[in-house]
mmCIF file of C-alpha atoms in Angstrom:
data_model
loop_
_atom_site.group_PDB
_atom_site.id
_atom_site.type_symbol
_atom_site.label_atom_id
_atom_site.label_comp_id
_atom_site.label_asym_id
_atom_site.label_seq_id
_atom_site.Cartn_x
_atom_site.Cartn_y
_atom_site.Cartn_z
ATOM 1 C CA MET A 3 138.356 166.940 53.715
ATOM 2 C CA LYS A 4 136.438 168.139 56.804
ATOM 3 C CA THR A 5 135.263 171.854 55.017
ATOM 4 C CA LYS A 6 134.439 169.895 52.144
ATOM 5 C CA THR A 7 132.270 167.731 53.838
ATOM 6 C CA THR A 8 130.731 170.535 55.894
ATOM 7 C CA ALA A 9 129.710 172.216 52.869
ATOM 8 C CA VAL A 10 127.911 168.907 51.653
ATOM 9 C CA ALA A 11 126.061 168.987 54.866
ATOM 10 C CA HIS A 12 125.209 172.150 54.434
ATOM 11 C CA CYS A 13 123.777 172.341 51.110
ATOM 12 C CA LEU A 14 121.858 168.996 51.917
ATOM 13 C CA LEU A 15 120.185 170.805 54.967
ATOM 14 C CA ALA A 16 119.556 173.709 52.851
ATOM 15 C CA GLY A 17 117.699 171.413 50.081
ATOM 16 C CA LEU A 18 115.598 169.837 52.617
ATOM 17 C CA ALA A 19 114.339 173.128 53.727
ATOM 18 C CA LEU A 20 113.449 174.009 50.391
ATOM 19 C CA VAL A 21 111.553 170.782 50.111
ATOM 20 C CA ILE A 22 110.087 171.321 53.655
ATOM 21 C CA CYS A 23 108.717 175.028 52.406
ATOM 22 C CA ALA A 24 107.518 174.094 49.110
ATOM 23 C CA CYS A 25 105.134 171.295 50.698
ATOM 24 C CA SER A 26 104.066 173.947 52.851
ATOM 25 C CA LEU A 27 102.970 176.476 50.517
ATOM 26 C CA ILE A 28 100.695 173.579 48.799
ATOM 27 C CA SER A 29 96.957 174.194 50.213
ATOM 28 C CA PRO A 30 94.906 171.455 51.316
ATOM 29 C CA GLY A 31 92.387 172.973 49.230
ATOM 30 C CA GLN A 32 94.701 172.101 46.203
ATOM 31 C CA ARG A 33 94.650 168.771 46.772
ATOM 32 C CA PRO A 34 92.996 166.036 44.697
ATOM 33 C CA VAL A 35 89.671 165.544 46.794
ATOM 34 C CA PRO A 36 87.857 161.925 46.173
ATOM 35 C CA ARG A 37 84.466 162.269 44.884
ATOM 36 C CA LEU A 38 81.490 160.457 46.432
ATOM 37 C CA TYR A 39 78.950 158.155 45.125
ATOM 38 C CA LEU A 40 76.055 156.041 46.645
ATOM 39 C CA LEU A 41 73.461 153.475 44.437
ATOM 40 C CA SER A 42 70.564 154.837 43.208
ATOM 41 C CA SER A 43 67.266 153.103 43.643
ATOM 42 C CA LEU A 44 64.304 152.649 42.038
ATOM 43 C CA ALA A 45 62.284 154.966 44.418
ATOM 44 C CA THR A 46 63.532 157.903 42.289
ATOM 45 C CA ALA A 47 63.384 156.623 39.050
ATOM 46 C CA ALA A 48 61.697 158.602 35.832
ATOM 47 C CA PRO A 49 59.058 157.473 34.861
ATOM 48 C CA PRO A 50 57.570 156.035 38.282
ATOM 49 C CA VAL A 51 58.429 152.248 38.216
ATOM 50 C CA VAL A 52 54.882 150.158 38.339
ATOM 51 C CA PRO A 53 54.736 147.407 41.285
ATOM 52 C CA ALA A 54 55.154 144.270 40.355
ATOM 53 C CA ALA A 55 52.564 143.439 43.124
ATOM 54 C CA LYS A 56 50.479 145.657 45.705
ATOM 55 C CA LEU A 57 50.785 143.918 49.235
ATOM 56 C CA PRO A 58 51.213 147.305 51.757
ATOM 57 C CA HIS A 59 50.630 145.198 54.414
ATOM 58 C CA LEU A 60 53.314 142.832 53.893
ATOM 59 C CA SER A 61 56.342 143.112 56.050
ATOM 60 C CA ILE A 62 59.927 142.919 54.686
ATOM 61 C CA GLY A 63 63.298 142.591 56.563
ATOM 62 C CA ILE A 64 66.258 143.585 54.744
ATOM 63 C CA GLY A 65 69.607 141.889 55.913
ATOM 64 C CA PRO A 66 71.855 140.990 56.594
ATOM 65 C CA VAL A 67 74.065 141.928 53.852
ATOM 66 C CA ARG A 68 77.251 140.301 53.687
ATOM 67 C CA LEU A 69 80.243 141.716 51.254
ATOM 68 C CA ALA A 70 83.050 139.607 49.806
ATOM 69 C CA ASP A 71 86.215 141.043 51.716
ATOM 70 C CA TYR A 72 87.660 142.351 48.481
ATOM 71 C CA LEU A 73 84.561 144.704 48.099
ATOM 72 C CA ASP A 74 84.654 146.345 52.110
ATOM 73 C CA ARG A 75 86.360 149.725 51.053
ATOM 74 C CA ARG A 76 85.374 152.696 50.326
ATOM 75 C CA SER A 77 87.371 153.104 47.048
ATOM 76 C CA ILE A 78 85.436 151.922 44.043
ATOM 77 C CA ILE A 79 86.999 149.131 42.368
ATOM 78 C CA MET A 80 87.795 148.711 38.372
ATOM 79 C CA ARG A 81 88.832 145.080 37.539
ATOM 80 C CA ASN A 82 91.427 145.032 34.608
ATOM 81 C CA ASN A 83 91.550 141.737 33.935
ATOM 82 C CA ASP A 84 90.030 138.241 35.351
ATOM 83 C CA ASN A 85 92.341 137.907 38.306
ATOM 84 C CA GLY A 86 93.397 141.485 38.993
ATOM 85 C CA ILE A 87 91.614 144.959 40.468
ATOM 86 C CA GLU A 88 92.468 148.479 40.837
ATOM 87 C CA LEU A 89 90.995 151.310 43.580
ATOM 88 C CA LEU A 90 89.805 154.288 41.997
ATOM 89 C CA GLU A 91 91.318 156.203 44.946
ATOM 90 C CA LEU A 92 89.542 159.625 44.128
ATOM 91 C CA SER A 93 86.018 157.902 43.604
ATOM 92 C CA GLN A 94 84.797 156.387 46.404
ATOM 93 C CA TRP A 95 81.524 154.970 48.110
ATOM 94 C CA ALA A 96 79.935 157.847 50.228
ATOM 95 C CA GLU A 97 79.441 154.918 52.839
ATOM 96 C CA PRO A 98 79.720 151.558 53.292
ATOM 97 C CA LEU A 99 79.216 149.464 50.500
ATOM 98 C CA SER A 100 77.015 146.789 52.665
ATOM 99 C CA GLU A 101 75.244 149.896 53.759
ATOM 100 C CA SER A 102 74.559 151.525 50.687
ATOM 101 C CA PHE A 103 73.702 147.984 48.720
ATOM 102 C CA ALA A 104 71.037 147.253 51.505
ATOM 103 C CA ARG A 105 69.745 150.686 51.470
ATOM 104 C CA ALA A 106 69.209 150.036 47.860
ATOM 105 C CA MET A 107 67.687 146.839 47.936
ATOM 106 C CA ALA A 108 65.207 147.849 50.609
ATOM 107 C CA ASP A 109 63.981 151.099 48.360
ATOM 108 C CA ASN A 110 63.478 148.902 45.636
ATOM 109 C CA LEU A 111 61.730 145.909 47.321
ATOM 110 C CA SER A 112 59.077 148.532 48.763
ATOM 111 C CA VAL A 113 58.445 149.946 45.676
ATOM 112 C CA LEU A 114 58.263 146.701 43.513
ATOM 113 C CA LEU A 115 56.028 145.175 46.405
ATOM 114 C CA GLY A 116 53.649 147.977 46.966
ATOM 115 C CA THR A 117 54.727 148.137 50.879
ATOM 116 C CA GLN A 118 56.676 150.869 52.974
ATOM 117 C CA ARG A 119 57.207 148.074 55.750
ATOM 118 C CA VAL A 120 60.177 147.004 55.050
ATOM 119 C CA PHE A 121 63.084 146.989 58.072
ATOM 120 C CA HIS A 122 67.062 147.330 57.817
ATOM 121 C CA PHE A 123 68.331 144.264 59.882
ATOM 122 C CA PRO A 124 69.021 144.319 62.630
ATOM 123 C CA TRP A 125 65.245 145.371 63.314
ATOM 124 C CA ARG A 126 63.917 145.406 67.039
ATOM 125 C CA SER A 127 62.449 142.042 68.228
ATOM 126 C CA ALA A 128 58.922 143.475 68.351
ATOM 127 C CA VAL A 129 58.613 144.637 64.779
ATOM 128 C CA PRO A 130 56.736 142.013 63.166
ATOM 129 C CA VAL A 131 58.343 140.709 59.851
ATOM 130 C CA ASP A 132 56.790 138.313 57.425
ATOM 131 C CA TYR A 133 59.570 137.285 55.559
ATOM 132 C CA GLN A 134 63.337 137.920 55.711
ATOM 133 C CA VAL A 135 65.682 138.417 52.841
ATOM 134 C CA ALA A 136 69.326 137.970 53.464
ATOM 135 C CA PHE A 137 72.536 138.579 51.137
ATOM 136 C CA HIS A 138 75.765 137.639 50.360
ATOM 137 C CA VAL A 139 77.551 139.516 47.302
ATOM 138 C CA VAL A 140 80.405 137.540 46.192
ATOM 139 C CA GLN A 141 81.648 139.898 43.059
ATOM 140 C CA PHE A 142 80.455 143.481 42.636
ATOM 141 C CA ASP A 143 82.578 145.108 40.017
ATOM 142 C CA GLY A 144 83.743 145.900 36.234
ATOM 143 C CA HIS A 145 85.229 148.006 34.071
ATOM 144 C CA PRO A 146 84.093 151.579 33.094
ATOM 145 C CA GLN A 147 84.367 150.755 29.577
ATOM 146 C CA GLY A 148 82.636 147.429 29.780
ATOM 147 C CA GLN A 149 80.262 145.953 32.064
ATOM 148 C CA VAL A 150 79.262 145.414 35.742
ATOM 149 C CA LEU A 151 78.689 142.295 37.038
ATOM 150 C CA LEU A 152 76.866 141.324 40.001
ATOM 151 C CA ARG A 153 77.146 137.921 41.751
ATOM 152 C CA ALA A 154 74.818 137.208 44.563
ATOM 153 C CA HIS A 155 73.156 134.590 46.759
ATOM 154 C CA TRP A 156 69.612 135.153 48.595
ATOM 155 C CA GLN A 157 67.776 133.710 51.347
ATOM 156 C CA VAL A 158 64.352 134.065 52.428
ATOM 157 C CA PHE A 159 63.497 133.527 55.746
ATOM 158 C CA LYS A 160 59.973 132.876 57.704
ATOM 159 C CA ARG A 161 59.508 135.327 60.214
ATOM 160 C CA ASP A 162 61.479 133.511 62.946
ATOM 161 C CA GLY A 163 64.307 134.225 60.716
ATOM 162 C CA GLN A 164 65.159 130.462 61.303
ATOM 163 C CA THR A 165 62.937 128.666 58.942
ATOM 164 C CA LEU A 166 64.929 128.543 55.373
ATOM 165 C CA LEU A 167 61.672 129.370 52.916
ATOM 166 C CA ASP A 168 63.685 129.460 49.515
ATOM 167 C CA SER A 169 67.126 130.241 48.220
ATOM 168 C CA GLY A 170 69.328 131.169 45.039
ATOM 169 C CA HIS A 171 71.946 132.683 43.204
ATOM 170 C CA ALA A 172 72.161 135.938 40.985
ATOM 171 C CA LEU A 173 74.439 136.372 38.411
ATOM 172 C CA ILE A 174 73.725 140.154 36.662
ATOM 173 C CA HIS A 175 75.329 142.056 33.552
ATOM 174 C CA GLU A 176 74.867 145.774 32.788
ATOM 175 C CA THR A 177 76.560 147.166 30.198
ATOM 176 C CA VAL A 178 78.350 150.806 31.043
ATOM 177 C CA ALA A 179 77.193 153.791 28.985
ATOM 178 C CA ASP A 180 80.548 155.182 28.629
ATOM 179 C CA PRO A 181 83.770 155.256 30.255
ATOM 180 C CA SER A 182 82.661 158.127 32.868
ATOM 181 C CA VAL A 183 82.691 157.359 36.675
ATOM 182 C CA GLU A 184 78.930 158.469 36.782
ATOM 183 C CA ALA A 185 78.108 155.660 33.888
ATOM 184 C CA PHE A 186 79.966 153.388 35.529
ATOM 185 C CA ILE A 187 78.412 153.814 38.745
ATOM 186 C CA ALA A 188 74.886 154.037 37.248
ATOM 187 C CA ALA A 189 75.536 150.703 36.064
ATOM 188 C CA HIS A 190 76.232 149.252 39.370
ATOM 189 C CA SER A 191 72.615 150.788 40.086
ATOM 190 C CA ARG A 192 71.059 149.244 37.917
ATOM 191 C CA ALA A 193 72.763 145.684 38.645
ATOM 192 C CA VAL A 194 70.975 146.291 41.477
ATOM 193 C CA ALA A 195 67.857 147.212 40.485
ATOM 194 C CA GLN A 196 67.858 144.099 38.090
ATOM 195 C CA PHE A 197 68.555 141.828 41.400
ATOM 196 C CA SER A 198 65.456 143.458 43.208
ATOM 197 C CA ARG A 199 63.504 142.693 40.523
ATOM 198 C CA GLU A 200 64.548 138.860 40.932
ATOM 199 C CA VAL A 201 64.141 138.398 44.430
ATOM 200 C CA ALA A 202 60.870 140.537 44.284
ATOM 201 C CA GLU A 203 59.431 137.500 42.253
ATOM 202 C CA VAL A 204 60.342 134.987 44.903
ATOM 203 C CA VAL A 205 58.638 137.195 48.070
ATOM 204 C CA VAL A 206 55.410 137.537 45.468
ATOM 205 C CA LYS A 207 55.559 133.757 45.344
ATOM 206 C CA TRP A 208 55.808 133.311 48.666
ATOM 207 C CA ALA A 209 53.352 136.025 49.735
ATOM 208 C CA GLY A 210 50.437 134.798 47.388
#
């Protein structure tokens, strides 16, 4: 009986050794590497976008940008039904989504308002901004074979950052051109561009 038990133990150890050896033979280069993505902006659009206004002396502060907690992750999110989401582990944002979103909004508003004086939150107290635009993104997801949905609240403040001038809510749908991840991300970028146009209209109203 003891001999049989010892033999079984030896077999288990030998099997474990084979598993360890097999794992050690897998090169890191053979493991799936996540693909990284950024939101694109109107600054690189072709043909170039015609500004909604030309306000070269206007100074805009962008942010802070708040995201719903479920969006605060590197993996790109796909919605599979009204309540369920999946993480695309091999398709990830190249930076925190809040930063990519803020950068795209800043670039878009710079193009749409015809000004280079756009600053990201937090900016130095010595930087004079005419208006500050803050965002709270409550939904930014979709399905590669359907649509991307962006729901976000925005607030426009005077230069002191304390006096609220205007606020509102955006609900934007963008159809995904094909089932690829690239088309999925492109739809995300178009949704941000449309949101930027809505915000730019509000800023023009107050700046005019």
